[in-house]
XYZ file of C-alpha atoms in Angstrom:
611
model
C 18.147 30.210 -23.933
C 15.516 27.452 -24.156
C 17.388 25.359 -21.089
C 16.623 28.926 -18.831
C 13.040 29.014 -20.422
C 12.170 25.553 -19.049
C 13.919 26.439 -15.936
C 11.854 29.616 -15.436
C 8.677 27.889 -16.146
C 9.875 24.977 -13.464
C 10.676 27.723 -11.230
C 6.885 29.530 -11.555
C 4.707 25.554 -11.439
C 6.664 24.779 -8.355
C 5.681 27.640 -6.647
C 2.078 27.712 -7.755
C 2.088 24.067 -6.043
C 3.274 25.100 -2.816
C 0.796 28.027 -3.040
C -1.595 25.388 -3.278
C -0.892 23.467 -0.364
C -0.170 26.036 2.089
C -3.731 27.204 1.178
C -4.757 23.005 2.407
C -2.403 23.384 5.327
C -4.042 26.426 6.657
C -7.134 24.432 6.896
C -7.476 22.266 9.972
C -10.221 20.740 12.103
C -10.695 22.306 15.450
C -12.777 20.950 18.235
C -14.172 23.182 21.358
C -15.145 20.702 24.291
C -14.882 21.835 28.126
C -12.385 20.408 30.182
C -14.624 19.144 32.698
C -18.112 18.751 33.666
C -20.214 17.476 36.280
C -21.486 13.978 36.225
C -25.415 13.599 34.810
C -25.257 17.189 33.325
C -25.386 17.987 29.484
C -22.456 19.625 27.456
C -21.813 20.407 24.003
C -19.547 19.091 21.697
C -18.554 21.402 18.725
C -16.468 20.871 15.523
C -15.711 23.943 13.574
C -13.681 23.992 9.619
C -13.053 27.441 7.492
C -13.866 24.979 4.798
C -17.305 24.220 2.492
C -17.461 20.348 3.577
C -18.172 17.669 1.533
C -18.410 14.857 3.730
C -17.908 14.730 7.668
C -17.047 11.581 9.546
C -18.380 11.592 13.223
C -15.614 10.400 15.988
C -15.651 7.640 18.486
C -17.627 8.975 21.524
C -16.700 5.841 23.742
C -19.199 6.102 27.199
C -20.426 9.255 26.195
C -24.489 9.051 25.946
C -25.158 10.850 22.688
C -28.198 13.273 23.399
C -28.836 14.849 19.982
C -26.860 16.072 17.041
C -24.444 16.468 14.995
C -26.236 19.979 14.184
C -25.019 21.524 11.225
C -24.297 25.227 11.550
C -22.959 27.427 8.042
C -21.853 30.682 7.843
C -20.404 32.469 5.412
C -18.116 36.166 5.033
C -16.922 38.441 2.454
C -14.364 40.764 2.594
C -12.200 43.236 -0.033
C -8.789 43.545 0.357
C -6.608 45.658 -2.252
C -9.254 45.864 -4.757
C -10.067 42.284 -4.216
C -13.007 40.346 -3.047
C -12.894 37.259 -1.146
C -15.091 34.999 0.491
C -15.076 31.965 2.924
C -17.209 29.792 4.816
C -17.514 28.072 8.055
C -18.739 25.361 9.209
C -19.790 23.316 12.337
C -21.059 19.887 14.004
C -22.558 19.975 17.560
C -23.040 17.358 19.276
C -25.097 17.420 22.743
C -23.390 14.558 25.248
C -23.433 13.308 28.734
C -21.510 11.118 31.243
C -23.528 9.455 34.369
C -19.885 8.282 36.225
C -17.061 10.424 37.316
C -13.975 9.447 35.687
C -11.700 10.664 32.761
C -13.686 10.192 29.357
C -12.519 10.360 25.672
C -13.743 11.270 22.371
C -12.159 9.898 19.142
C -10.693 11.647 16.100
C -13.372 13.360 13.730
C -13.008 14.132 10.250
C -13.937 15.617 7.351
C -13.135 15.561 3.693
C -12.998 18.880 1.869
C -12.140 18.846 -2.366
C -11.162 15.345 -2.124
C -8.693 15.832 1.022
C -9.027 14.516 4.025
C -8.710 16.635 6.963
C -9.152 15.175 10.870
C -8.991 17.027 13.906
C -5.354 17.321 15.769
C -6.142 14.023 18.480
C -8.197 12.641 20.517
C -10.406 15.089 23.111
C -10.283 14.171 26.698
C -12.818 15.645 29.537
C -12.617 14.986 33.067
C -16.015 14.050 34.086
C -16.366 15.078 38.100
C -18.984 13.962 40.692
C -21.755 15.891 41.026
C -22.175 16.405 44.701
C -23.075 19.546 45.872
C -21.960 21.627 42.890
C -24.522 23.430 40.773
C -24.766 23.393 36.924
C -22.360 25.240 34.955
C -23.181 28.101 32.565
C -26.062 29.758 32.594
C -26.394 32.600 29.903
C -28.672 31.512 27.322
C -28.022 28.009 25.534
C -28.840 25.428 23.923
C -30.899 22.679 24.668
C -30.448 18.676 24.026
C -32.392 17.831 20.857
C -34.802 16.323 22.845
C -35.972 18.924 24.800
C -39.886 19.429 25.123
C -41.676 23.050 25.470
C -41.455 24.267 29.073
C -43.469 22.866 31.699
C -44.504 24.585 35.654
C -41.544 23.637 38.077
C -42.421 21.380 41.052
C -42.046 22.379 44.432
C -39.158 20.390 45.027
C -36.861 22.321 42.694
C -37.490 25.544 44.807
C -34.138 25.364 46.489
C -32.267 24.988 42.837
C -33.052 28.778 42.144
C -33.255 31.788 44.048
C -32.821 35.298 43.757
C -31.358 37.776 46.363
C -30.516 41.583 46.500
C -27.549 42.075 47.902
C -26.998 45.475 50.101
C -23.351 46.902 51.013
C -24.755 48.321 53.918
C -28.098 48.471 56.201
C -27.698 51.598 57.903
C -26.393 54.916 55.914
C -26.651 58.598 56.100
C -28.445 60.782 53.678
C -26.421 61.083 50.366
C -24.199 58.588 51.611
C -23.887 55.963 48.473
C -24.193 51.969 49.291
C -24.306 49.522 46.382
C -27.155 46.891 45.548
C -26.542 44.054 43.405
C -29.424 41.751 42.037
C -27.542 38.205 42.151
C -29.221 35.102 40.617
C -28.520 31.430 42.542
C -28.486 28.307 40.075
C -28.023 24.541 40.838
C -29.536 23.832 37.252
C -28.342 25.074 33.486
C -30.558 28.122 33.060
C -31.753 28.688 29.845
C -33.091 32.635 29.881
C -35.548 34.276 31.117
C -39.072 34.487 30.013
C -39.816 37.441 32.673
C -37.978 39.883 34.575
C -38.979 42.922 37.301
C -36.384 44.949 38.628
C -37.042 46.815 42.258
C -37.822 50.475 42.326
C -35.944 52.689 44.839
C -38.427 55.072 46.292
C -36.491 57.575 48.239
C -33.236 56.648 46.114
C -31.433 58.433 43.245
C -30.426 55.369 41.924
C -27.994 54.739 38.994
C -27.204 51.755 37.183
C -24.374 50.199 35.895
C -23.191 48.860 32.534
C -23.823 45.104 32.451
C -22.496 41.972 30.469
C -24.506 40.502 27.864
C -23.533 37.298 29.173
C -23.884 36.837 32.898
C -20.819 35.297 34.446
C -21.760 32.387 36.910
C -18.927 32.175 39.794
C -19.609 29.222 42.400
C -20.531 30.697 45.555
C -21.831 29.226 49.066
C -25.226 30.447 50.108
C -26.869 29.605 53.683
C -25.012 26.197 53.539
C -25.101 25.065 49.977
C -23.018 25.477 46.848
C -24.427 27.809 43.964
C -23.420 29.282 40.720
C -24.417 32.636 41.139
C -24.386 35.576 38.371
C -25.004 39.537 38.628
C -27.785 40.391 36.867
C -28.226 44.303 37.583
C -25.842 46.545 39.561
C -27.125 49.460 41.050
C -25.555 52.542 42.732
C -28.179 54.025 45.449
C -27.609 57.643 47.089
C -30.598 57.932 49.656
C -32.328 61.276 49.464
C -34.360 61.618 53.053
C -33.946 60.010 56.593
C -36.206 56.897 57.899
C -37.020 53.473 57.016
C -36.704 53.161 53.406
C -38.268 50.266 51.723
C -36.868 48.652 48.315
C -39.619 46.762 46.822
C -39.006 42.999 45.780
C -37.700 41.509 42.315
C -39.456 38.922 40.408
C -37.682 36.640 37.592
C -39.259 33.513 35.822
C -36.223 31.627 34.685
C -36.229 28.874 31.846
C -33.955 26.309 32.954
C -33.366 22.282 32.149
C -34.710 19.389 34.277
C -34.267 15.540 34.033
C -37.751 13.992 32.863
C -39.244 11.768 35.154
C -40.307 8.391 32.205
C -39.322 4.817 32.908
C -39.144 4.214 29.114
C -35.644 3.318 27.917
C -36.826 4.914 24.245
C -35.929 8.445 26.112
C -32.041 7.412 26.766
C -31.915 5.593 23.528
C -33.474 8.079 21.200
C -31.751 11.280 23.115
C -34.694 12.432 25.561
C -34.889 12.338 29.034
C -34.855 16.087 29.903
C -37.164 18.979 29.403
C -37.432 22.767 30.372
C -39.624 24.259 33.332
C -39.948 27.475 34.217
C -40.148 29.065 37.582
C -41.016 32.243 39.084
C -38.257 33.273 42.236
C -38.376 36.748 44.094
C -36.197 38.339 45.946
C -37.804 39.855 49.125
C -38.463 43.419 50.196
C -35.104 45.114 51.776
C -35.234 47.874 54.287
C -32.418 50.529 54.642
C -31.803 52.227 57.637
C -31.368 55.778 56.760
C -29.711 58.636 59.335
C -30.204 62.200 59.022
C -27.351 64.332 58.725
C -26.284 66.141 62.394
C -27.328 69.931 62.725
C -24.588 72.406 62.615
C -23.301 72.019 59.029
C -20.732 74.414 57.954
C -21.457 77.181 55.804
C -20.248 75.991 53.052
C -21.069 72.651 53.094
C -23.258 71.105 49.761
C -24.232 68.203 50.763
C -21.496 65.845 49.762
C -20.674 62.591 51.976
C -17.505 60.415 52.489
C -14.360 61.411 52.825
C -12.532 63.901 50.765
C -9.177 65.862 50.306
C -8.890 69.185 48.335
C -5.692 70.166 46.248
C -5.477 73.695 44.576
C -2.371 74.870 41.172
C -1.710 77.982 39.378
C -0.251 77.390 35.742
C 2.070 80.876 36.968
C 3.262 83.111 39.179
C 3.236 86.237 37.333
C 2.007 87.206 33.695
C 0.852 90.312 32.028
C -2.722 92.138 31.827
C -4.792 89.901 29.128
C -2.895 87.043 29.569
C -4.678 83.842 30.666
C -3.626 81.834 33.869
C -5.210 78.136 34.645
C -6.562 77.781 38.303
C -7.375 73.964 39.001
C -9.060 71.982 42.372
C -9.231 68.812 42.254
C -11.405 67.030 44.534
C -10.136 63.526 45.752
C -11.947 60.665 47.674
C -14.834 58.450 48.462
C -18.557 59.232 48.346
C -21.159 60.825 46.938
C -19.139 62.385 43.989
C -21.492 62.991 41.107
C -24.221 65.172 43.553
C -21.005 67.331 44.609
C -21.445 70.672 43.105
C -18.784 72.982 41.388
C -16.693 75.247 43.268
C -18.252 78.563 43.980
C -15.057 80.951 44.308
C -14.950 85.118 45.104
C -12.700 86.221 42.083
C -11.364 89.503 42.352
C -13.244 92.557 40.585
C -10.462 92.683 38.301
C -10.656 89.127 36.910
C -12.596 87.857 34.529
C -12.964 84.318 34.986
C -15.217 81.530 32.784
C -17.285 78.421 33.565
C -14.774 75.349 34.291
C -13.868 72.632 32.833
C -14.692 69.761 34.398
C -13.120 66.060 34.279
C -14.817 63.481 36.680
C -12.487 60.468 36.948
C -14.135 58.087 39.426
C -15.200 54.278 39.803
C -16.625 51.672 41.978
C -13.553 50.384 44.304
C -13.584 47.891 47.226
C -18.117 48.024 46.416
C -17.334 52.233 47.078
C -17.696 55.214 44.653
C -13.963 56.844 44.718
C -11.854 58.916 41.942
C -11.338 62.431 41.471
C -13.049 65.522 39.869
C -11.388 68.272 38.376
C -12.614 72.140 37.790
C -10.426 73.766 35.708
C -11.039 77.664 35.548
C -9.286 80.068 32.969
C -8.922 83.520 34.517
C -7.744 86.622 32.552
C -6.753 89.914 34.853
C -7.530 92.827 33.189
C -5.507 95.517 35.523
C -1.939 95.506 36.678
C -0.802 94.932 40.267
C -0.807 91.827 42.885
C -3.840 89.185 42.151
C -5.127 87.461 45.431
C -7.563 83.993 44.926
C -8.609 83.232 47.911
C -8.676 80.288 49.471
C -11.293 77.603 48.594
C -12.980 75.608 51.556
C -14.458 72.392 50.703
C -16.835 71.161 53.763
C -18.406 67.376 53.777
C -19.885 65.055 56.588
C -17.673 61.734 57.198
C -19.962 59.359 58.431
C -17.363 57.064 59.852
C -16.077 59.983 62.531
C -19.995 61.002 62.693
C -19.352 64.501 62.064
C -18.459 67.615 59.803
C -15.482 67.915 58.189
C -13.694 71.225 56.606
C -10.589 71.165 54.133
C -9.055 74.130 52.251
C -6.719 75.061 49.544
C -4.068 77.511 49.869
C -4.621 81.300 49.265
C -2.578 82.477 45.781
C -0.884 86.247 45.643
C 0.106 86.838 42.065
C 2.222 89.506 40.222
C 0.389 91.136 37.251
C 2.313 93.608 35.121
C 1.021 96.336 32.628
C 0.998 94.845 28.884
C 3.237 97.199 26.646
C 2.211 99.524 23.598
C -1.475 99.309 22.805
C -2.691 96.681 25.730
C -1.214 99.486 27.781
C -4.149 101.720 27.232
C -6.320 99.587 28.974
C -4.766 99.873 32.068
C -4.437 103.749 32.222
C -8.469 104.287 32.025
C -8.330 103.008 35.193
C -10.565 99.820 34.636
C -11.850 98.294 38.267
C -14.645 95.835 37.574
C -15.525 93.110 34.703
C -18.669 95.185 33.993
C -16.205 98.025 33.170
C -14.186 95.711 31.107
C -17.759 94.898 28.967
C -18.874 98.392 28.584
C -14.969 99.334 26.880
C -16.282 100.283 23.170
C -19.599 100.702 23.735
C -20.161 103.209 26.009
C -20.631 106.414 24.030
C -23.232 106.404 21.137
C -23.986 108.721 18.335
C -27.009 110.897 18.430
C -29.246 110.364 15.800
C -30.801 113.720 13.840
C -33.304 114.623 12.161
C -36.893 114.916 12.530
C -39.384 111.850 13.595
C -42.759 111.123 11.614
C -45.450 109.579 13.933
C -49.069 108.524 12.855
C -51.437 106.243 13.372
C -51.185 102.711 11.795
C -54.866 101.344 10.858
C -57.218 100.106 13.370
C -55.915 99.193 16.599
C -56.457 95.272 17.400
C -56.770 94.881 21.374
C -60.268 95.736 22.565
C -62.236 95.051 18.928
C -64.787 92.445 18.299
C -62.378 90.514 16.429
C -59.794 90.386 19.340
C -61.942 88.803 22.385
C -63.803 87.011 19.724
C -60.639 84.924 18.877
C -59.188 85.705 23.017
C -62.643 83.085 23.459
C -62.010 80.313 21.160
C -58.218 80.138 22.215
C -59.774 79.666 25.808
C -62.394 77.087 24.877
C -59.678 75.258 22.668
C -57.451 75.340 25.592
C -59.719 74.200 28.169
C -61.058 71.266 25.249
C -57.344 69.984 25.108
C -56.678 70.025 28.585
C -59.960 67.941 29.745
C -58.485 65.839 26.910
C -55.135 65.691 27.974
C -56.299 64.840 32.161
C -58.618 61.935 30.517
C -56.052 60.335 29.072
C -53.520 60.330 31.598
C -56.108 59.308 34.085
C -56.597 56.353 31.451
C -53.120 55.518 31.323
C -52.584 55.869 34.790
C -55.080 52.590 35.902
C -52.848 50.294 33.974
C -55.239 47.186 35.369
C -57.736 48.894 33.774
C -56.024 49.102 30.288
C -55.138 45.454 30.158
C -58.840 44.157 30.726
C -59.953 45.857 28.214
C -57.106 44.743 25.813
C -57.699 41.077 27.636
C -60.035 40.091 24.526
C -58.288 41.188 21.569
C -54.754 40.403 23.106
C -55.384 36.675 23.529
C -57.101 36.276 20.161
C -53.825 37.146 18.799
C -52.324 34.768 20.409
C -55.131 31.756 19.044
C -54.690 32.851 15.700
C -50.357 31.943 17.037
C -51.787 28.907 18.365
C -53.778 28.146 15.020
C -50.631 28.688 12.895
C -48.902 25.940 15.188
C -52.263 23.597 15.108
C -51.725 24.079 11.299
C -47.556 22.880 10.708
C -48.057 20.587 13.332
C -45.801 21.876 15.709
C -45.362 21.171 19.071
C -45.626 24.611 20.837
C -49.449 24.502 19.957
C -50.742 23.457 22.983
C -48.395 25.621 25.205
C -48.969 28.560 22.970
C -53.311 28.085 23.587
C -52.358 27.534 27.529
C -50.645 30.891 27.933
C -53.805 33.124 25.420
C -56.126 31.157 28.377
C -53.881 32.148 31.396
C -53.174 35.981 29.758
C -56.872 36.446 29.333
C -57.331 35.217 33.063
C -54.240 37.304 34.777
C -55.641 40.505 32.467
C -59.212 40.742 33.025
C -59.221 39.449 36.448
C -56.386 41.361 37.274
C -54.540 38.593 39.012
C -50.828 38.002 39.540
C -49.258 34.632 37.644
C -47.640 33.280 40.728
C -51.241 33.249 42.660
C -53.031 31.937 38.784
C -54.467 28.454 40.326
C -58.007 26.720 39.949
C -59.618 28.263 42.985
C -58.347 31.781 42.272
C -60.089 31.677 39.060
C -63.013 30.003 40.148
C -63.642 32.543 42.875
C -62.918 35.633 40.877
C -65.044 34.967 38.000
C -68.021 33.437 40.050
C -67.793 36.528 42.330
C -68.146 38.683 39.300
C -71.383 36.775 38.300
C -70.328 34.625 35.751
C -72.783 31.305 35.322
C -70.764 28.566 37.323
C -71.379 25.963 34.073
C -69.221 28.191 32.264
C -66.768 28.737 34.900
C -66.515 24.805 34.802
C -66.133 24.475 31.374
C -63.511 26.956 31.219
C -61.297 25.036 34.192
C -62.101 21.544 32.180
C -60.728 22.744 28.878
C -57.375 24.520 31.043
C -57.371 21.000 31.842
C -57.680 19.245 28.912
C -54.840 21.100 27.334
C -52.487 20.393 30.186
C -53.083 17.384 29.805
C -52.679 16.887 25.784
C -49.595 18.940 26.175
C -47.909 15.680 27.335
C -49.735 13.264 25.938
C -48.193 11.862 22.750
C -51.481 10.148 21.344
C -53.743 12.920 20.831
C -55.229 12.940 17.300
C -55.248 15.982 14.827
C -59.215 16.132 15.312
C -58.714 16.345 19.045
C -56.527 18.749 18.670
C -58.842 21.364 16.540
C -61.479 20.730 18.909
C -59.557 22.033 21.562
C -58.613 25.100 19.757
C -62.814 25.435 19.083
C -63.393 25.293 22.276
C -60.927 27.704 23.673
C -62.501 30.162 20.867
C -65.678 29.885 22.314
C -65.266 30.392 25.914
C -63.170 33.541 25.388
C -65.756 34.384 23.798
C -68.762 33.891 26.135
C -66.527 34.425 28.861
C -65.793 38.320 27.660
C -69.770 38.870 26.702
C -70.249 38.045 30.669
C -67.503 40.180 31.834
């Protein structure tokens, strides 16, 4: 008895030891590197363990130019299972590397130690480094940037041919209420970062409808008049023209954030991670015009306005059934085109049918850069009287703009047998019932005559027509005419938006000083971008100018034009100046620095008591 005791208790430590160590097994090192990238561009590096981490031991990067890192990333999870609550953690080392040379490149084995084990990742990483030629960079959703990134700086002129914007039409010339597609596309050569602004077009003379987007935008390479892009979707739109002529779509505007190699002959960038920074841009895409044909005259009768091409199919759910019984008429509608500005079926029922609203499924999708699919009207009709049930035929009319003219298609006419429902449904078809309003008026046709006397008398004063009445007719009307004079003012306020943002100018950029101030304060390195955009918002708002056309002269004419005293104007260009310059200049002192911020207080301020 004791020998199976000892065995038993064998038995249970063995298998609380191998519990153990498939729990260490399960844990493992994993590394997420691309397979290849383009010579002179930045890539990340990333080491990822379900594991809290004691210690981790960085790899052998070989000709890999470390840019910044290892960045430590944590997360942690809970979850209950059975009753049961467990928790685990995660975490990760990024690196931020680059390789100048083309050539096959490889990266060592990392690892960590985790409760006294040592865990290491499954080999060595290899990446295939390519030249860069005339590829652009990959990505381009939102990421991160080396650690020795600086704030964002204007974009030279010779970048402009690393970024554009285009909208892209399906078609030039269309008919009215025929659909074409427009996609806003995005053109990279760089590693965009995001986007600090963003203006869609507006489709005047459009019903426009757009459609779901990624959160991350896909970059595909693509060749554009001669050169290799990435290029990305950023808005897809689905346009239905609602009146003949030229139609104008107005242009898009985007300010991208993207990286850019630092111009410094100082070897402290390379060796201390620098050498890049971001810029900014602002791209449009121009104005597009769209032909746009009128239909022909002569349209059929029954003809709705739909355009494309179309087929027409028509069921019964039976031949025959019995008085009360319900029968399922469908027509489906099939094709390309215009399908969600097609309207429902109208069909002449017979008197002796009463029909209901149908049910409608719309199954249809962008194919081939066309709107195609199907729509479905499913009626429910219940004859109330016995004999043969005719439903007519249905004739579904539409303009093809490929043959240039009207089209007609029709469904097949339906005779069905209806017979008398027995015992008490039988009633209702010997009074003889001939129309749906008869049907409604079954049961509450005859009503009871109510006897006895009637009492009549006069109920107090009568309102209408006393002193009271027009008294309070007069103060509804003033209150009315108060609230609408009210109502005009402040749509005719909202209305000059130019208007509302030069008045807002003031208190809008001291909000952003007292940002600036908070950055002067920690020291941080945003300050002197943060006071150069509350001087350039104060400038685009209460002079009303556009930041693509914000320069030197443009300021100086607008504000001397408005009367402002030219020393002022001077000292307000000398301190834009100033900051641009501090912004990249690494030996500015903390005094020189606050007196900056002073003196960007101060001409706000005079500036707005002259304005």
């Amino acid at each position: 008895m004791k020998s199976f005791s000892r065995f038993l208790s064998g038995c249970l430590s063995l298998t609380c030891l191998l519990l153990l160590a498939t729990e260490g097994w399960g844990q493992e090192l994993q590394v997420h590197a691309p397979g290849s990238v383009p010579a002179g561009q930045p890539f990340q590096l990333r080491f990822v363990v379900d594991a809290d981490v004691d210690k981790f031991n960085p790899p052998d990067f070989g000709n890999f130019e470390v840019l910044g890192g290892p960045s430590t990333g944590r997360s942690y999870s809970m979850s209950m299972v059975n009753g049961h609550m467990e928790n685990s953690v995660q975490v990760s080392y990024t690196y931020y590397l680059l390789a100048r040379e083309p050539g096959r490149y490889r990266v060592g084995v990392a690892s960590v130690m985790v409760d006294g084990r040592r865990i290491e990742t499954s080999g060595p990483v290899e990446v295939e480094v390519l030249a860069a030629g005339n590829m652009g960079a990959p990505g381009g959703g939102p990421s991160a940037r080396p650690g020795a990134a600086t704030a964002a700086r204007p974009s030279s002129g010779g970048e402009a041919k690393n970024l554009l914007l285009r909208l892209q039409l399906s078609k030039s010339k269309v008919y009215v209420g025929e659909p074409l597609m427009a996609t806003l596309k995005i053109y990279s050569r760089v590693q965009i970062l995001g986007f600090d602004e963003m203006k869609f077009p507006t489709f005047n003379g459009f019903l426009s409808k757009v459609l779901p987007a990624p959160e991350q935008i896909a970059l595909v390479s693509e060749a554009y008049q001669g050169r290799e892009y990435n290029a990305g979707k950023l808005r897809e739109y689905v346009l239905f023209p609602q009146k003949p002529g030229e139609q104008t779509i107005d242009e898009s505007v985007a300010e991208p954030r993207y990286i850019v190699r630092r111009q410094s002959r100082s070897i402290f960038d390379v060796a201390f991670g620098g050498g890049y920074d971001e810029a900014t841009m602002v791209i449009k895409a121009p104005k597009q015009t769209v032909r746009v044909l009128p239909l022909p005259k002569g349209a059929p009768s029954g003809f709705g306005g739909a355009v494309g091409r179309f087929t027409v199919n028509s069921a019964v759910s039976q031949d025959s059934l019995m008085t009360n019984d319900a029968l399922s008429y469908t027509v489906t509608l099939s094709g390309s085109g215009n399908m969600q500005l097609i309207p429902a079926p109208e069909i002449a029922f017979p008197s002796t049918v009463e029909s209901f609203p149908p049910k409608v499924v719309e199954k249809y999708g962008l194919k081939g850069g066309t709107q195609s699919g199907s729509i479905s009207y499913e009626y429910v009709l219940i004859p109330r009287a016995p004999g043969e049930l005719k439903i007519p035929a249905y004739n579904f009319s539409y303009f093809d703009p490929q043959k240039e003219q009207y089209v007609t298609v029709s469904t097949p006419s339906y005779s069905l047998h209806v017979e008398a429902a027995p015992s008490a449904d039988q009633s209702t078809a010997s009074v003889g019932v001939r129309s749906k309003e008869e049907v409604k008026q079954l049961g509450r046709d005859i009503r009871h005559i109510h006897a006895g006397g009637a009492t009549l008398g006069v109920l107090g004063e009568r309102m209408v027509g006393s002193v009271g009445y027009w008294l309070w007719f007069f103060l509804l009307v003033l209150l009315f005419a108060v609230l609408w004079i009210a109502l005009l003012r402040r749509e005719r306020l909202r209305a000059d938006v130019a208007s509302v943002k030069g008045r807002r100018a003031h208190r809008v950029s001291h909000k952003r000083l007292r940002v600036a101030k908070s950055y002067l304060d920690a020291g941080d390195a945003r300050y002197h971008e943060e006071l150069i955009r509350a001087l350039h918002g104060y400038l685009t708002d209460k002079l009303g100018l556009d930041k693509a056309s914000l320069s030197a002269d443009s300021i100086r004419e607008q504000l001397l034009g408005r009367g402002v005293d030219a020393a002022l104007v001077d000292g307000l260009l000398g301190l834009i100046a100033d900051c641009e310059y501090a912004r990249y200049s690494p030996d500015q002192s903390s005094e020189g620095r606050g007196e900056l911020y002073e003196r960007a207080v101060r001409s706000l301020d005079e500036l707005n008591a002259n304005l």
